[in-house]
mmCIF file of C-alpha atoms in Angstrom:
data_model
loop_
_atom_site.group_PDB
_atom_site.id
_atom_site.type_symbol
_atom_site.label_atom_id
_atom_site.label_comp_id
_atom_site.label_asym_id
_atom_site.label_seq_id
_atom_site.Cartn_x
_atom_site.Cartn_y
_atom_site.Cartn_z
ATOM 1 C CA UNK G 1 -2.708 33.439 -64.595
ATOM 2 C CA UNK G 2 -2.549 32.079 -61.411
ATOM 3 C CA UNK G 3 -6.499 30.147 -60.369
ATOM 4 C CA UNK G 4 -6.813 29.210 -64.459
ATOM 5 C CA UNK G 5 -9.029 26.221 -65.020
ATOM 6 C CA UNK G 6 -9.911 24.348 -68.335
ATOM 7 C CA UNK G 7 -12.162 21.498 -68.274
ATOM 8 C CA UNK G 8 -13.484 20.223 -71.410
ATOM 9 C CA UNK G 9 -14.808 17.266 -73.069
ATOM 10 C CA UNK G 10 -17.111 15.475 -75.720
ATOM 11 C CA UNK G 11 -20.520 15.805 -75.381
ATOM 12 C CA UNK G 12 -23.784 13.762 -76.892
ATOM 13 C CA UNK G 13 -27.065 15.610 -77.832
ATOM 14 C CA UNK G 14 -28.492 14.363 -74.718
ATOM 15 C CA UNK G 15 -26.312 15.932 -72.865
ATOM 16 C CA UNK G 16 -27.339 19.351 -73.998
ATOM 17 C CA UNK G 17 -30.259 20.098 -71.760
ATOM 18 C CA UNK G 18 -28.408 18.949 -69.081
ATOM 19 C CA UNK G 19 -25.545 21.486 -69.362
ATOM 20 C CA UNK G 20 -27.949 23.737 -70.202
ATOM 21 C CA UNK G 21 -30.252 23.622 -66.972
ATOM 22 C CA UNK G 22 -26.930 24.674 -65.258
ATOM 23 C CA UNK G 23 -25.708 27.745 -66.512
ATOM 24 C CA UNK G 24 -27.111 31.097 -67.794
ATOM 25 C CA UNK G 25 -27.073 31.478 -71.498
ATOM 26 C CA UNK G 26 -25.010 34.922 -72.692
ATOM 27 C CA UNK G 27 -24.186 34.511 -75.947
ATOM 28 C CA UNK G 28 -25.086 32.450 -78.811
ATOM 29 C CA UNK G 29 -22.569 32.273 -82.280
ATOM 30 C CA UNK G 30 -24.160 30.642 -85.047
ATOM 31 C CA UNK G 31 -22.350 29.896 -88.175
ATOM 32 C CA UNK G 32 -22.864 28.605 -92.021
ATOM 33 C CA UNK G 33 -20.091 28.674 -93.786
ATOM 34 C CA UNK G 34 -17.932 32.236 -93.483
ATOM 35 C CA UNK G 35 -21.249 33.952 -92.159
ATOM 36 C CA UNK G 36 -21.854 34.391 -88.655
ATOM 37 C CA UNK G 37 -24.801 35.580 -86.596
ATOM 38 C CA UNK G 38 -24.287 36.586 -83.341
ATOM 39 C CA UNK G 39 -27.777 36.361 -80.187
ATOM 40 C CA UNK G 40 -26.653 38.394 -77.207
ATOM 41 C CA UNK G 41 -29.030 37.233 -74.468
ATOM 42 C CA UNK G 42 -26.949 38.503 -71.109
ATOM 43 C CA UNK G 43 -31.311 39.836 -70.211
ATOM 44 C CA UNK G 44 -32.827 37.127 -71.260
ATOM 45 C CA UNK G 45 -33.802 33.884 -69.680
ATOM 46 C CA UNK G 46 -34.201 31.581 -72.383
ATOM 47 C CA UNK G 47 -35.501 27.742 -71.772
ATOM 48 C CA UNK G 48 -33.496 24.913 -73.222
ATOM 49 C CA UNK G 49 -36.540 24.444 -76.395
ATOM 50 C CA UNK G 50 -35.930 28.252 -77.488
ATOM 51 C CA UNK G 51 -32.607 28.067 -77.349
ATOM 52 C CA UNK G 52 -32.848 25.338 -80.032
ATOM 53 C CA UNK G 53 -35.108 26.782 -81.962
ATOM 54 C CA UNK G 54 -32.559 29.945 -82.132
ATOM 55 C CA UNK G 55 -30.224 27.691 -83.281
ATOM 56 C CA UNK G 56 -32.184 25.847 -85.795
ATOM 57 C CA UNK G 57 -33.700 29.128 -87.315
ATOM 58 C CA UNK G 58 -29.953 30.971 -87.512
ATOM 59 C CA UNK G 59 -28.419 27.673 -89.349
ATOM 60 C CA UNK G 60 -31.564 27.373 -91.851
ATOM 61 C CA UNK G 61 -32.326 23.919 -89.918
ATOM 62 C CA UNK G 62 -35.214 21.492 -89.796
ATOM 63 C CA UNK G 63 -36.812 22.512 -85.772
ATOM 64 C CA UNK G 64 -35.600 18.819 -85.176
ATOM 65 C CA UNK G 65 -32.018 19.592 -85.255
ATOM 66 C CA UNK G 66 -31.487 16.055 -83.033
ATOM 67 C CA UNK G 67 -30.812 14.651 -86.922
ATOM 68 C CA UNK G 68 -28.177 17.182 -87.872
ATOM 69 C CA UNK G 69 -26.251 16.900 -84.670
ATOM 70 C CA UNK G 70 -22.656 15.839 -85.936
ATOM 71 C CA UNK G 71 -20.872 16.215 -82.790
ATOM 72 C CA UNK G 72 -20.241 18.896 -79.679
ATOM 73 C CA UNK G 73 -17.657 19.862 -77.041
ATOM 74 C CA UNK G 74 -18.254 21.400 -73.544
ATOM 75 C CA UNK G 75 -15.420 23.179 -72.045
ATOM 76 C CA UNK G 76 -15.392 24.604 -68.357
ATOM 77 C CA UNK G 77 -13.073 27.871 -67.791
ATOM 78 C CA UNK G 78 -12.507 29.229 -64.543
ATOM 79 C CA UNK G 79 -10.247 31.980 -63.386
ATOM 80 C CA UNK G 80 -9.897 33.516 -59.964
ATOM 81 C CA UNK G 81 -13.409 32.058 -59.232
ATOM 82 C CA UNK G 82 -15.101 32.924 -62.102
ATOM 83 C CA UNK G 83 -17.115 30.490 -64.186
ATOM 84 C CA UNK G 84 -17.847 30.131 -67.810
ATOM 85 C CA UNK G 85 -19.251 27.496 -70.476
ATOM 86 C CA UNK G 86 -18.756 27.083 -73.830
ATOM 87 C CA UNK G 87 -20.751 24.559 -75.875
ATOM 88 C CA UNK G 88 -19.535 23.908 -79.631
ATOM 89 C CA UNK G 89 -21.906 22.234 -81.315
ATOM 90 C CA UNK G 90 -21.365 21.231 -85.465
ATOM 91 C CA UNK G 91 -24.191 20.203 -87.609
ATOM 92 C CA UNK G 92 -24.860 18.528 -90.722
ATOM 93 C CA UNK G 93 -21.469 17.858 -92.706
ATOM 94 C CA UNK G 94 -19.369 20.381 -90.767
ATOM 95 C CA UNK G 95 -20.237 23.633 -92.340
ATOM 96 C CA UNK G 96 -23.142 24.572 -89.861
ATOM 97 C CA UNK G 97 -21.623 25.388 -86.571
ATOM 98 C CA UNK G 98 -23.009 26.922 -83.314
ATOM 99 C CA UNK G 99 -21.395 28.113 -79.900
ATOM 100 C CA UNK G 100 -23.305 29.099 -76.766
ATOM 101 C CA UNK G 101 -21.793 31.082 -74.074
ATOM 102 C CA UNK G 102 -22.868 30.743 -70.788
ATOM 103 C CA UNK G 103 -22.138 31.910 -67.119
ATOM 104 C CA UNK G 104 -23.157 30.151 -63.708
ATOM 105 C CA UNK G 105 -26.424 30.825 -62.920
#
């Protein structure tokens, strides 16, 4: 695995539309509970207020999910020059969890 990179780190709600405006969206998980809904978006170009929304409607949210937002974690992979993001975000007590995919833009 030579050229393997992992960068990853705590993140703030703020920090969300910031990561965001950076990378291309792919692939959104959202989860409550054991159930799972999956978004694949590799044609899409979705701005940083749909994506929420998404997110809000798949986890049976209030549209201002800013109030739910527990905590997240960005991580960075890289291998042989390849890029890609993963955002884990948890809501409410734990059992409402999302994860967005993303590629360099």
């Amino acid at each position: 695995m030579f050229g393997f990179l992992t960068n990853k780190r705590r993140i703030e709600f703020s920090d969300i539309s910031r990561i965001l405006e950076g990378i291309k969206v792919v692939k959104i998980r959202s989860c409550t509970g054991l159930f799972c809904t999956y978004f694949n978006l590799k044609d899409e170009n979705l701005s940083y207020n749909e994506i929420m929304a998404l997110i809000s409607n798949s986890l049976g949210l209030r549209p201002n999910i800013i109030s739910e937002f527990v905590e997240g974690e960005y991580r960075e992979i890289g291998l042989n020059g390849e890029r890609e993001y993963r955002l884990d975000l948890s809501f409410g007590r734990g059992f409402r969890r999302a994860t967005i995919y993303g590629v360099n833009k």
